[in-house]
């Protein structure tokens, strides 16, 4: 059951294992995280002649990079309209310029490395009349930011098996296999003499000594980059300046022709659609990837139901669609909707990070890598792209504060309600059925009990980050924190998020 959620992109894929770990090794740069951000930064710095090591607790493209939809687009659903509602046009243009720069870099790399991709027309579309105003806003914001988007009149709307009430289109956007490009980045890093350590978890960073503590021993560097989705340090409190979002994808074989182009709805429930062919994905046959139904991590009425809803929608509009894979991804969205990239506060200029891509990491990540590289190499500000300065000096506006306050209120509510719910349910509890989990009170402390693959386990039900009571994710059989999106396996092993420790194992039964 625990292997059911596996991305299409990891189909029959052998990933580079990397290099033997040498405790105490000194490098110019140590990068934590082997997704697109970490690997792009590593390649850029290695090309500049630096000695770079990348470490990851899992493997290459383990988390968000390996579980996205593989879309590279400047249109991005309603993202530009949403940013423009609260920020000046110059900042929206800088955001677009950053994404364009990141997209161009990644595609140039893919061409050089022989990673295939295909170009499509991307559509931000309304599923019903209520979404048409957002389509108009997105078109206006895109044009203002220099994106040559086209507002489609009713007679020109694409013929699709799913409802489209209005759409804005952008030609020459890209579909790519995100794991294939990640593997190619890792291979260039290793070929150039860089270092890659998989299965090595960073547990602490120390700015004064340039030290990264890991589960295998320390590494030392002049510069440290945290490319870990959310920073694995509480310096700067970025866990409170972003929110973790979980969303779902399902791939299908379909008997009829695939849609022409890529689609992302601007109204809810979110529907993301892209075709996959042998030219831009694994498997050697045509498939359809449908995504959506996102929600804040740990705050859902049912993760498995969200996946089943995507399947039902697809089979309604694509009769005969046969599911091949299902998976999910975790992304972080900043309260001001623009990624945070650069020097970590109180990091003495040694520690840098990137977070808050809001589900558009394939373009934002290489853009972040360009900024991180320019800072580490000491490129004069006058020689850096203008978008770096515009984004790096943006101001917090009242809307950002309101969004942060609303999210902070939801976090506080989740904290209180989690403890109250656990208090109301005391152990012993009936053994959970297969694939189910429950949090109950044992001697004043929440205990999380689950049954997965026939094994019933109990672990501490309290997140070691800031004390939130965990919620059971019935789609992925994990314990998820509703506060700041840390996640844990049934046995308590940390999976992702700002928490740095595993959950404490406990007895599955109450002591006599």
Tab-separated table of C-alpha atoms in Angstrom:
chain	number	residue	atom	x	y	z
A	1	UNK	CA	0.000	0.000	0.000
A	2	UNK	CA	2.836	2.430	0.783
A	3	UNK	CA	4.114	2.218	-2.822
A	4	UNK	CA	0.795	3.183	-4.427
A	5	UNK	CA	1.704	6.876	-4.788
A	6	UNK	CA	4.537	6.921	-7.308
A	7	UNK	CA	5.026	9.546	-10.051
A	8	UNK	CA	4.883	8.585	-13.696
A	9	UNK	CA	8.287	10.259	-14.166
A	10	UNK	CA	9.991	7.647	-11.984
A	11	UNK	CA	8.784	4.762	-14.149
A	12	UNK	CA	11.620	2.243	-14.615
A	13	UNK	CA	14.175	4.940	-13.826
A	14	UNK	CA	17.660	4.260	-12.485
A	15	UNK	CA	18.917	7.331	-10.657
A	16	UNK	CA	22.621	8.133	-10.107
A	17	UNK	CA	23.600	7.074	-6.594
A	18	UNK	CA	26.333	9.674	-6.275
A	19	UNK	CA	29.659	9.680	-4.447
A	20	UNK	CA	31.065	7.988	-1.309
A	21	UNK	CA	30.634	10.214	1.738
A	22	UNK	CA	33.770	11.579	3.388
A	23	UNK	CA	33.045	13.036	6.839
A	24	UNK	CA	34.800	16.336	7.393
A	25	UNK	CA	35.311	17.062	3.679
A	26	UNK	CA	35.763	20.715	2.740
A	27	UNK	CA	34.098	22.181	-0.353
A	28	UNK	CA	33.605	25.642	-1.762
A	29	UNK	CA	29.831	25.146	-1.612
A	30	UNK	CA	27.588	22.557	0.044
A	31	UNK	CA	24.034	22.453	-1.307
A	32	UNK	CA	21.291	20.699	0.655
A	33	UNK	CA	18.632	19.357	-1.711
A	34	UNK	CA	18.909	17.498	-5.035
A	35	UNK	CA	15.895	18.948	-6.808
A	36	UNK	CA	15.960	21.443	-9.661
A	37	UNK	CA	17.039	24.318	-7.389
A	38	UNK	CA	19.973	22.487	-5.843
A	39	UNK	CA	21.156	20.745	-8.995
A	40	UNK	CA	20.827	23.845	-11.210
A	41	UNK	CA	22.796	25.881	-8.688
A	42	UNK	CA	25.414	23.131	-8.486
A	43	UNK	CA	25.841	22.988	-12.270
A	44	UNK	CA	26.116	26.774	-12.576
A	45	UNK	CA	28.732	26.969	-9.813
A	46	UNK	CA	30.657	23.966	-11.120
A	47	UNK	CA	30.793	25.568	-14.567
A	48	UNK	CA	32.309	28.617	-12.845
A	49	UNK	CA	35.079	26.419	-11.412
A	50	UNK	CA	33.896	25.915	-7.838
A	51	UNK	CA	34.062	22.646	-5.869
A	52	UNK	CA	30.430	21.802	-5.113
A	53	UNK	CA	28.809	19.035	-3.073
A	54	UNK	CA	25.070	18.273	-3.119
A	55	UNK	CA	23.440	16.194	-0.390
A	56	UNK	CA	19.888	14.897	-0.140
A	57	UNK	CA	18.107	12.825	2.486
A	58	UNK	CA	16.428	10.848	-0.284
A	59	UNK	CA	17.548	10.807	-3.888
A	60	UNK	CA	17.541	12.960	-7.003
A	61	UNK	CA	14.201	14.715	-7.562
A	62	UNK	CA	12.860	12.986	-4.461
A	63	UNK	CA	10.105	15.438	-3.590
A	64	UNK	CA	8.451	18.353	-5.464
A	65	UNK	CA	10.773	18.219	-8.479
A	66	UNK	CA	9.977	14.588	-9.172
A	67	UNK	CA	6.265	14.918	-8.507
A	68	UNK	CA	5.136	17.954	-10.486
A	69	UNK	CA	3.276	18.007	-13.797
A	70	UNK	CA	6.329	18.816	-15.916
A	71	UNK	CA	4.957	22.129	-17.227
A	72	UNK	CA	7.154	25.109	-18.053
A	73	UNK	CA	4.966	28.134	-18.717
A	74	UNK	CA	4.914	31.872	-18.181
A	75	UNK	CA	1.104	31.854	-18.079
A	76	UNK	CA	0.736	29.906	-14.823
A	77	UNK	CA	-3.029	29.750	-14.411
A	78	UNK	CA	-4.189	32.885	-12.566
A	79	UNK	CA	-0.828	33.570	-10.912
A	80	UNK	CA	-0.026	36.824	-12.737
A	81	UNK	CA	-3.497	38.244	-12.100
A	82	UNK	CA	-3.262	37.298	-8.423
A	83	UNK	CA	0.112	38.996	-8.002
A	84	UNK	CA	-1.023	42.075	-9.926
A	85	UNK	CA	-4.057	42.621	-7.662
A	86	UNK	CA	-1.749	43.452	-4.790
A	87	UNK	CA	1.578	44.522	-6.312
A	88	UNK	CA	2.841	47.098	-8.820
A	89	UNK	CA	3.235	46.221	-12.481
A	90	UNK	CA	7.037	46.443	-12.195
A	91	UNK	CA	7.111	43.563	-9.720
A	92	UNK	CA	4.870	41.383	-11.910
A	93	UNK	CA	7.162	42.098	-14.864
A	94	UNK	CA	10.214	41.197	-12.764
A	95	UNK	CA	8.526	37.946	-11.736
A	96	UNK	CA	7.840	37.135	-15.393
A	97	UNK	CA	11.391	38.071	-16.400
A	98	UNK	CA	12.786	35.794	-13.685
A	99	UNK	CA	10.638	32.882	-14.852
A	100	UNK	CA	11.544	33.542	-18.481
A	101	UNK	CA	15.231	33.554	-17.595
A	102	UNK	CA	14.918	30.343	-15.584
A	103	UNK	CA	12.897	28.665	-18.323
A	104	UNK	CA	15.395	29.656	-21.033
A	105	UNK	CA	18.316	28.364	-18.964
A	106	UNK	CA	16.671	25.013	-18.246
A	107	UNK	CA	15.640	24.468	-21.865
A	108	UNK	CA	19.110	25.387	-23.129
A	109	UNK	CA	20.522	22.858	-20.688
A	110	UNK	CA	17.985	20.216	-21.784
A	111	UNK	CA	18.895	20.702	-25.438
A	112	UNK	CA	22.602	20.408	-24.649
A	113	UNK	CA	22.040	17.290	-22.523
A	114	UNK	CA	19.691	15.639	-25.000
A	115	UNK	CA	16.627	15.734	-22.733
A	116	UNK	CA	13.544	15.846	-24.987
A	117	UNK	CA	10.682	18.266	-24.539
A	118	UNK	CA	7.733	19.458	-26.614
A	119	UNK	CA	6.195	22.879	-27.150
A	120	UNK	CA	2.477	23.446	-26.643
A	121	UNK	CA	0.006	26.266	-26.410
A	122	UNK	CA	-0.794	26.747	-22.737
A	123	UNK	CA	-4.265	27.835	-21.648
A	124	UNK	CA	-5.493	29.507	-18.476
A	125	UNK	CA	-9.168	28.667	-18.689
A	126	UNK	CA	-12.475	29.163	-16.916
A	127	UNK	CA	-14.526	26.068	-16.219
A	128	UNK	CA	-17.702	28.134	-15.879
A	129	UNK	CA	-19.017	31.692	-16.271
A	130	UNK	CA	-17.817	32.673	-12.780
A	131	UNK	CA	-14.191	32.280	-13.865
A	132	UNK	CA	-14.359	34.478	-16.972
A	133	UNK	CA	-13.480	37.695	-15.119
A	134	UNK	CA	-10.315	36.022	-13.814
A	135	UNK	CA	-9.424	34.991	-17.363
A	136	UNK	CA	-9.733	38.652	-18.405
A	137	UNK	CA	-7.585	39.744	-15.443
A	138	UNK	CA	-4.937	37.160	-16.293
A	139	UNK	CA	-4.817	38.334	-19.905
A	140	UNK	CA	-4.447	41.963	-18.839
A	141	UNK	CA	-1.738	41.188	-16.278
A	142	UNK	CA	0.161	39.013	-18.744
A	143	UNK	CA	0.134	41.634	-21.499
A	144	UNK	CA	1.169	44.352	-19.060
A	145	UNK	CA	4.113	42.192	-17.992
A	146	UNK	CA	5.302	41.615	-21.557
A	147	UNK	CA	3.798	38.157	-22.061
A	148	UNK	CA	2.238	37.797	-25.552
A	149	UNK	CA	-0.912	36.066	-24.318
A	150	UNK	CA	-4.058	35.920	-26.463
A	151	UNK	CA	-7.594	36.281	-25.130
A	152	UNK	CA	-9.624	33.740	-27.076
A	153	UNK	CA	-13.044	34.816	-28.378
A	154	UNK	CA	-15.881	32.298	-27.925
A	155	UNK	CA	-15.582	31.057	-31.498
A	156	UNK	CA	-11.874	30.307	-30.997
A	157	UNK	CA	-12.074	28.384	-27.731
A	158	UNK	CA	-10.324	25.028	-28.015
A	159	UNK	CA	-12.439	21.963	-28.679
A	160	UNK	CA	-11.984	19.864	-25.519
A	161	UNK	CA	-13.967	17.051	-23.896
A	162	UNK	CA	-14.105	19.122	-20.685
A	163	UNK	CA	-15.977	22.440	-20.299
A	164	UNK	CA	-14.154	25.657	-21.242
A	165	UNK	CA	-16.125	28.876	-20.751
A	166	UNK	CA	-13.261	31.230	-21.556
A	167	UNK	CA	-9.503	31.094	-21.977
A	168	UNK	CA	-6.304	33.042	-22.450
A	169	UNK	CA	-3.615	31.268	-24.488
A	170	UNK	CA	0.158	31.488	-24.745
A	171	UNK	CA	2.040	29.710	-27.500
A	172	UNK	CA	5.421	27.947	-27.314
A	173	UNK	CA	5.264	26.812	-23.709
A	174	UNK	CA	6.850	23.507	-22.747
A	175	UNK	CA	6.122	20.025	-21.433
A	176	UNK	CA	9.129	18.096	-20.113
A	177	UNK	CA	9.981	15.095	-17.953
A	178	UNK	CA	11.188	16.724	-14.688
A	179	UNK	CA	13.069	13.662	-13.486
A	180	UNK	CA	14.900	13.227	-16.802
A	181	UNK	CA	16.213	16.784	-16.663
A	182	UNK	CA	17.167	16.357	-12.984
A	183	UNK	CA	19.140	13.214	-13.789
A	184	UNK	CA	20.932	15.061	-16.594
A	185	UNK	CA	21.852	17.875	-14.205
A	186	UNK	CA	23.237	15.366	-11.706
A	187	UNK	CA	25.229	13.624	-14.408
A	188	UNK	CA	26.825	16.891	-15.520
A	189	UNK	CA	27.677	17.705	-11.907
A	190	UNK	CA	29.399	14.348	-11.433
A	191	UNK	CA	31.162	14.446	-14.809
A	192	UNK	CA	32.560	17.878	-13.971
A	193	UNK	CA	34.049	16.566	-10.727
A	194	UNK	CA	31.291	17.661	-8.364
A	195	UNK	CA	30.066	15.565	-5.454
A	196	UNK	CA	26.601	14.091	-4.906
A	197	UNK	CA	25.558	12.324	-1.708
A	198	UNK	CA	22.104	10.722	-1.627
A	199	UNK	CA	20.590	9.181	1.494
A	200	UNK	CA	22.376	11.770	3.654
A	201	UNK	CA	20.153	14.031	5.752
A	202	UNK	CA	21.312	17.460	6.890
A	203	UNK	CA	20.457	17.995	10.553
A	204	UNK	CA	21.944	21.415	11.289
A	205	UNK	CA	23.799	24.293	9.669
A	206	UNK	CA	26.367	26.459	11.462
A	207	UNK	CA	27.122	29.800	9.833
A	208	UNK	CA	30.181	30.727	11.898
A	209	UNK	CA	32.168	27.628	10.952
A	210	UNK	CA	30.511	26.925	7.601
A	211	UNK	CA	29.494	23.508	8.860
A	212	UNK	CA	26.653	21.241	7.758
A	213	UNK	CA	25.930	18.457	10.218
A	214	UNK	CA	24.478	15.325	8.630
A	215	UNK	CA	23.455	11.832	9.608
A	216	UNK	CA	26.793	10.603	8.200
A	217	UNK	CA	29.044	13.261	9.721
A	218	UNK	CA	29.897	16.923	9.079
A	219	UNK	CA	30.775	18.745	5.856
A	220	UNK	CA	32.422	22.167	5.650
A	221	UNK	CA	32.109	24.911	3.055
A	222	UNK	CA	32.593	28.605	2.423
A	223	UNK	CA	28.971	28.773	1.289
A	224	UNK	CA	25.872	26.736	2.168
A	225	UNK	CA	22.694	26.652	0.052
A	226	UNK	CA	19.425	25.317	1.475
A	227	UNK	CA	17.420	24.085	-1.527
A	228	UNK	CA	15.038	22.018	0.560
A	229	UNK	CA	11.535	23.219	-0.339
A	230	UNK	CA	11.317	25.063	2.962
A	231	UNK	CA	14.522	26.026	4.821
A	232	UNK	CA	15.662	23.457	7.366
A	233	UNK	CA	16.513	26.176	9.845
A	234	UNK	CA	14.310	28.578	11.762
A	235	UNK	CA	16.555	31.563	11.006
A	236	UNK	CA	14.315	34.148	9.372
A	237	UNK	CA	11.135	32.296	10.394
A	238	UNK	CA	10.323	31.444	6.782
A	239	UNK	CA	8.134	28.558	7.928
A	240	UNK	CA	5.744	31.313	9.106
A	241	UNK	CA	6.104	33.390	5.921
A	242	UNK	CA	4.988	30.580	3.635
A	243	UNK	CA	2.331	27.900	3.655
A	244	UNK	CA	2.762	24.306	2.562
A	245	UNK	CA	0.345	23.049	-0.076
A	246	UNK	CA	-0.334	19.465	-1.080
A	247	UNK	CA	-1.821	18.691	-4.511
A	248	UNK	CA	-2.458	15.548	-6.520
A	249	UNK	CA	-1.769	14.104	-9.971
A	250	UNK	CA	-3.023	11.043	-11.819
A	251	UNK	CA	-1.786	9.746	-15.172
A	252	UNK	CA	-3.989	7.855	-17.601
A	253	UNK	CA	-3.933	5.980	-20.861
A	254	UNK	CA	-6.826	7.286	-22.952
A	255	UNK	CA	-8.372	5.589	-25.996
A	256	UNK	CA	-8.950	8.787	-27.957
A	257	UNK	CA	-6.670	11.629	-29.007
A	258	UNK	CA	-4.980	13.656	-26.293
A	259	UNK	CA	-5.945	17.327	-25.904
A	260	UNK	CA	-3.984	19.762	-28.034
A	261	UNK	CA	-2.136	21.977	-25.594
A	262	UNK	CA	-1.833	22.333	-21.845
A	263	UNK	CA	-4.582	23.639	-19.564
A	264	UNK	CA	-4.872	25.029	-16.040
A	265	UNK	CA	-8.177	26.279	-14.659
A	266	UNK	CA	-8.400	29.677	-12.975
A	267	UNK	CA	-11.505	28.696	-10.994
A	268	UNK	CA	-12.100	25.824	-8.654
A	269	UNK	CA	-11.805	23.006	-8.184
A	270	UNK	CA	-8.419	23.265	-9.864
A	271	UNK	CA	-7.869	21.143	-12.960
A	272	UNK	CA	-4.430	20.905	-14.577
A	273	UNK	CA	-4.188	18.949	-17.836
A	274	UNK	CA	-1.174	18.085	-19.989
A	275	UNK	CA	-0.514	15.442	-22.621
A	276	UNK	CA	2.502	13.173	-22.292
A	277	UNK	CA	4.099	11.583	-25.331
A	278	UNK	CA	7.231	9.561	-25.941
A	279	UNK	CA	8.854	12.880	-26.877
A	280	UNK	CA	8.450	14.462	-23.440
A	281	UNK	CA	7.903	11.653	-20.932
A	282	UNK	CA	8.680	8.056	-19.972
A	283	UNK	CA	6.883	4.875	-20.886
A	284	UNK	CA	6.935	5.041	-24.660
A	285	UNK	CA	3.194	5.615	-25.049
A	286	UNK	CA	0.752	8.519	-24.953
A	287	UNK	CA	-0.718	9.459	-21.618
A	288	UNK	CA	-2.708	12.201	-19.978
A	289	UNK	CA	-1.736	13.823	-16.659
A	290	UNK	CA	-4.505	15.459	-14.658
A	291	UNK	CA	-3.770	17.355	-11.450
A	292	UNK	CA	-5.500	19.530	-8.886
A	293	UNK	CA	-7.520	19.455	-5.643
A	294	UNK	CA	-4.752	21.118	-3.640
A	295	UNK	CA	-5.070	22.036	0.030
A	296	UNK	CA	-2.874	23.183	2.932
A	297	UNK	CA	-0.861	20.280	4.291
A	298	UNK	CA	-2.607	18.479	7.153
A	299	UNK	CA	-5.851	20.360	6.610
A	300	UNK	CA	-8.089	18.276	4.381
A	301	UNK	CA	-11.420	16.532	4.532
A	302	UNK	CA	-9.783	13.515	2.901
A	303	UNK	CA	-6.694	13.188	0.758
A	304	UNK	CA	-7.747	9.870	-0.780
A	305	UNK	CA	-11.103	11.410	-1.713
A	306	UNK	CA	-9.261	14.235	-3.498
A	307	UNK	CA	-7.454	11.692	-5.672
A	308	UNK	CA	-10.625	9.743	-6.384
A	309	UNK	CA	-12.342	12.973	-7.404
A	310	UNK	CA	-9.643	13.612	-10.045
A	311	UNK	CA	-10.097	10.078	-11.359
A	312	UNK	CA	-13.889	10.429	-11.532
A	313	UNK	CA	-13.606	13.793	-13.348
A	314	UNK	CA	-11.172	12.379	-15.895
A	315	UNK	CA	-13.213	9.268	-16.586
A	316	UNK	CA	-16.306	11.450	-17.034
A	317	UNK	CA	-14.684	13.668	-19.654
A	318	UNK	CA	-12.335	11.066	-21.174
A	319	UNK	CA	-14.428	7.863	-21.339
A	320	UNK	CA	-12.275	4.765	-21.183
A	321	UNK	CA	-9.389	6.537	-19.401
A	322	UNK	CA	-7.274	3.959	-17.566
A	323	UNK	CA	-5.292	5.069	-14.517
A	324	UNK	CA	-1.591	4.198	-14.612
A	325	UNK	CA	-0.046	6.231	-11.768
A	326	UNK	CA	-1.124	8.516	-8.946
A	327	UNK	CA	1.036	10.785	-6.844
A	328	UNK	CA	1.175	14.061	-4.943
A	329	UNK	CA	3.591	16.921	-4.420
A	330	UNK	CA	4.244	19.508	-1.745
A	331	UNK	CA	4.899	23.134	-2.625
A	332	UNK	CA	5.354	26.285	-0.593
A	333	UNK	CA	3.666	29.602	-1.332
A	334	UNK	CA	4.947	32.852	0.163
A	335	UNK	CA	2.419	35.263	1.612
A	336	UNK	CA	3.449	37.909	-0.957
A	337	UNK	CA	3.242	35.317	-3.785
A	338	UNK	CA	6.865	35.933	-4.888
A	339	UNK	CA	9.629	33.400	-4.042
A	340	UNK	CA	12.089	34.154	-1.253
A	341	UNK	CA	15.670	33.760	-2.518
A	342	UNK	CA	19.000	34.965	-1.177
A	343	UNK	CA	21.004	35.317	2.006
A	344	UNK	CA	19.524	33.805	5.153
A	345	UNK	CA	19.112	36.273	8.039
A	346	UNK	CA	21.784	35.702	10.696
A	347	UNK	CA	23.608	33.456	8.245
A	348	UNK	CA	26.720	35.696	8.190
A	349	UNK	CA	26.540	35.823	4.398
A	350	UNK	CA	27.402	32.112	4.306
A	351	UNK	CA	23.952	30.532	4.193
A	352	UNK	CA	21.547	31.078	1.304
A	353	UNK	CA	18.179	29.574	0.508
A	354	UNK	CA	15.211	29.542	-1.887
A	355	UNK	CA	11.558	28.797	-1.174
A	356	UNK	CA	8.010	29.788	-2.098
A	357	UNK	CA	7.661	28.810	-5.756
A	358	UNK	CA	3.885	28.300	-5.451
A	359	UNK	CA	3.878	25.200	-7.707
A	360	UNK	CA	5.969	26.792	-10.484
A	361	UNK	CA	9.366	25.423	-9.545
A	362	UNK	CA	10.502	24.317	-13.002
A	363	UNK	CA	10.982	27.967	-13.998
A	364	UNK	CA	11.376	29.626	-10.596
A	365	UNK	CA	14.036	27.141	-9.448
A	366	UNK	CA	16.628	27.817	-12.169
A	367	UNK	CA	15.889	31.539	-11.793
A	368	UNK	CA	16.638	31.184	-8.076
A	369	UNK	CA	19.806	29.291	-8.981
A	370	UNK	CA	20.901	32.195	-11.185
A	371	UNK	CA	20.467	34.627	-8.311
A	372	UNK	CA	22.194	32.355	-5.790
A	373	UNK	CA	25.089	31.807	-8.206
A	374	UNK	CA	25.542	35.523	-8.845
A	375	UNK	CA	25.666	36.200	-5.114
A	376	UNK	CA	28.106	33.395	-4.332
A	377	UNK	CA	30.389	34.404	-7.200
A	378	UNK	CA	30.232	38.034	-6.092
A	379	UNK	CA	28.893	39.326	-9.399
A	380	UNK	CA	28.590	43.145	-9.125
A	381	UNK	CA	24.992	44.292	-8.746
A	382	UNK	CA	25.229	46.384	-11.906
A	383	UNK	CA	26.004	43.222	-13.869
A	384	UNK	CA	23.080	41.210	-12.517
A	385	UNK	CA	19.722	41.072	-14.328
A	386	UNK	CA	17.390	43.859	-13.237
A	387	UNK	CA	14.739	41.379	-12.098
A	388	UNK	CA	17.054	40.241	-9.303
A	389	UNK	CA	17.194	43.768	-7.877
A	390	UNK	CA	13.467	44.424	-8.307
A	391	UNK	CA	12.433	41.207	-6.587
A	392	UNK	CA	15.154	41.443	-3.945
A	393	UNK	CA	14.100	44.944	-2.868
A	394	UNK	CA	10.312	44.480	-2.983
A	395	UNK	CA	8.259	45.933	-0.166
A	396	UNK	CA	5.721	44.164	1.999
A	397	UNK	CA	2.259	45.544	1.215
A	398	UNK	CA	-0.896	45.444	3.388
A	399	UNK	CA	-2.311	42.529	1.390
A	400	UNK	CA	0.780	40.464	2.238
A	401	UNK	CA	0.285	41.217	5.927
A	402	UNK	CA	-3.390	40.273	5.712
A	403	UNK	CA	-2.601	36.957	4.015
A	404	UNK	CA	0.035	36.219	6.628
A	405	UNK	CA	-2.367	37.092	9.455
A	406	UNK	CA	-5.108	34.881	8.000
A	407	UNK	CA	-2.722	31.955	7.641
A	408	UNK	CA	-1.377	32.575	11.148
A	409	UNK	CA	-4.935	32.420	12.468
A	410	UNK	CA	-5.520	29.106	10.701
A	411	UNK	CA	-2.284	27.721	12.146
A	412	UNK	CA	-3.347	28.776	15.654
A	413	UNK	CA	-6.754	27.174	15.147
A	414	UNK	CA	-5.144	23.941	13.946
A	415	UNK	CA	-2.849	23.921	16.983
A	416	UNK	CA	-5.695	24.304	19.476
A	417	UNK	CA	-8.141	21.977	17.720
A	418	UNK	CA	-5.501	19.273	17.255
A	419	UNK	CA	-4.776	19.086	20.965
A	420	UNK	CA	-8.472	19.281	21.845
A	421	UNK	CA	-9.384	16.462	19.464
A	422	UNK	CA	-6.588	14.264	20.797
A	423	UNK	CA	-7.697	14.951	24.371
A	424	UNK	CA	-11.248	13.885	23.532
A	425	UNK	CA	-10.122	10.474	22.253
A	426	UNK	CA	-8.299	8.434	24.866
A	427	UNK	CA	-6.350	5.210	24.496
A	428	UNK	CA	-6.767	2.357	24.161
A	429	UNK	CA	-8.337	2.745	20.726
A	430	UNK	CA	-9.414	-0.019	18.344
A	431	UNK	CA	-6.642	-1.142	16.014
A	432	UNK	CA	-6.897	1.013	12.882
A	433	UNK	CA	-7.937	-0.777	9.702
A	434	UNK	CA	-5.402	-1.132	6.888
A	435	UNK	CA	-4.380	2.287	5.585
A	436	UNK	CA	-5.945	4.172	8.473
A	437	UNK	CA	-4.541	6.162	11.391
A	438	UNK	CA	-5.868	7.820	14.535
A	439	UNK	CA	-4.486	10.218	17.164
A	440	UNK	CA	-5.508	9.628	20.763
A	441	UNK	CA	-4.496	10.721	24.247
A	442	UNK	CA	-2.228	8.462	26.280
A	443	UNK	CA	-1.287	9.752	29.712
A	444	UNK	CA	-1.701	13.367	28.615
A	445	UNK	CA	0.234	13.126	25.351
A	446	UNK	CA	-1.071	12.546	21.815
A	447	UNK	CA	-0.077	9.193	20.343
A	448	UNK	CA	-0.461	8.463	16.622
A	449	UNK	CA	-1.469	4.890	15.772
A	450	UNK	CA	-1.689	3.541	12.228
A	451	UNK	CA	-1.850	0.273	10.315
A	452	UNK	CA	0.062	0.107	7.020
A	453	UNK	CA	1.031	-3.038	5.091
A	454	UNK	CA	-0.375	-5.157	7.910
A	455	UNK	CA	1.799	-3.571	10.596
A	456	UNK	CA	0.290	-1.492	13.401
A	457	UNK	CA	2.668	1.168	14.726
A	458	UNK	CA	2.491	3.950	17.283
A	459	UNK	CA	4.600	7.101	17.331
A	460	UNK	CA	4.423	10.448	19.060
A	461	UNK	CA	1.477	12.394	17.651
A	462	UNK	CA	3.231	15.740	18.178
A	463	UNK	CA	5.327	17.400	15.479
A	464	UNK	CA	8.849	18.022	16.829
A	465	UNK	CA	9.010	21.381	15.041
A	466	UNK	CA	6.520	23.529	16.978
A	467	UNK	CA	4.218	21.059	18.700
A	468	UNK	CA	1.322	20.665	16.320
A	469	UNK	CA	-0.776	17.515	16.624
A	470	UNK	CA	-0.437	15.470	13.445
A	471	UNK	CA	-3.190	14.474	11.025
A	472	UNK	CA	-3.412	11.189	9.126
A	473	UNK	CA	-3.048	11.430	5.344
A	474	UNK	CA	-5.093	8.518	4.008
A	475	UNK	CA	-3.830	8.871	0.422
A	476	UNK	CA	-0.137	8.561	1.251
A	477	UNK	CA	-0.254	6.855	4.651
A	478	UNK	CA	1.706	9.608	6.358
A	479	UNK	CA	1.417	11.823	9.407
A	480	UNK	CA	1.129	15.457	8.295
A	481	UNK	CA	1.469	18.570	10.438
A	482	UNK	CA	-1.285	21.166	9.893
A	483	UNK	CA	0.910	23.973	11.233
A	484	UNK	CA	3.924	24.229	8.923
A	485	UNK	CA	3.708	21.144	6.692
A	486	UNK	CA	6.222	18.701	8.150
A	487	UNK	CA	5.423	15.118	7.176
A	488	UNK	CA	6.390	11.732	8.611
A	489	UNK	CA	6.147	8.068	7.596
A	490	UNK	CA	4.032	5.647	9.678
A	491	UNK	CA	7.149	4.577	11.597
A	492	UNK	CA	7.935	8.222	12.417
A	493	UNK	CA	10.693	8.798	9.858
A	494	UNK	CA	10.777	12.444	8.760
A	495	UNK	CA	9.775	12.882	5.107
A	496	UNK	CA	9.899	16.645	4.549
A	497	UNK	CA	9.170	20.055	6.023
A	498	UNK	CA	10.848	22.263	8.644
A	499	UNK	CA	11.004	19.549	11.336
A	500	UNK	CA	14.490	18.050	11.611
A	501	UNK	CA	13.810	15.050	13.852
A	502	UNK	CA	11.881	11.816	13.453
A	503	UNK	CA	8.870	11.079	15.610
A	504	UNK	CA	9.521	9.091	18.764
A	505	UNK	CA	8.435	5.422	18.385
A	506	UNK	CA	5.991	4.217	21.033
A	507	UNK	CA	4.331	0.958	21.975
A	508	UNK	CA	1.289	0.239	19.832
A	509	UNK	CA	-0.632	-0.904	22.920
A	510	UNK	CA	-1.134	0.744	26.289
A	511	UNK	CA	1.085	-0.564	29.106
A	512	UNK	CA	-0.648	-2.926	31.497
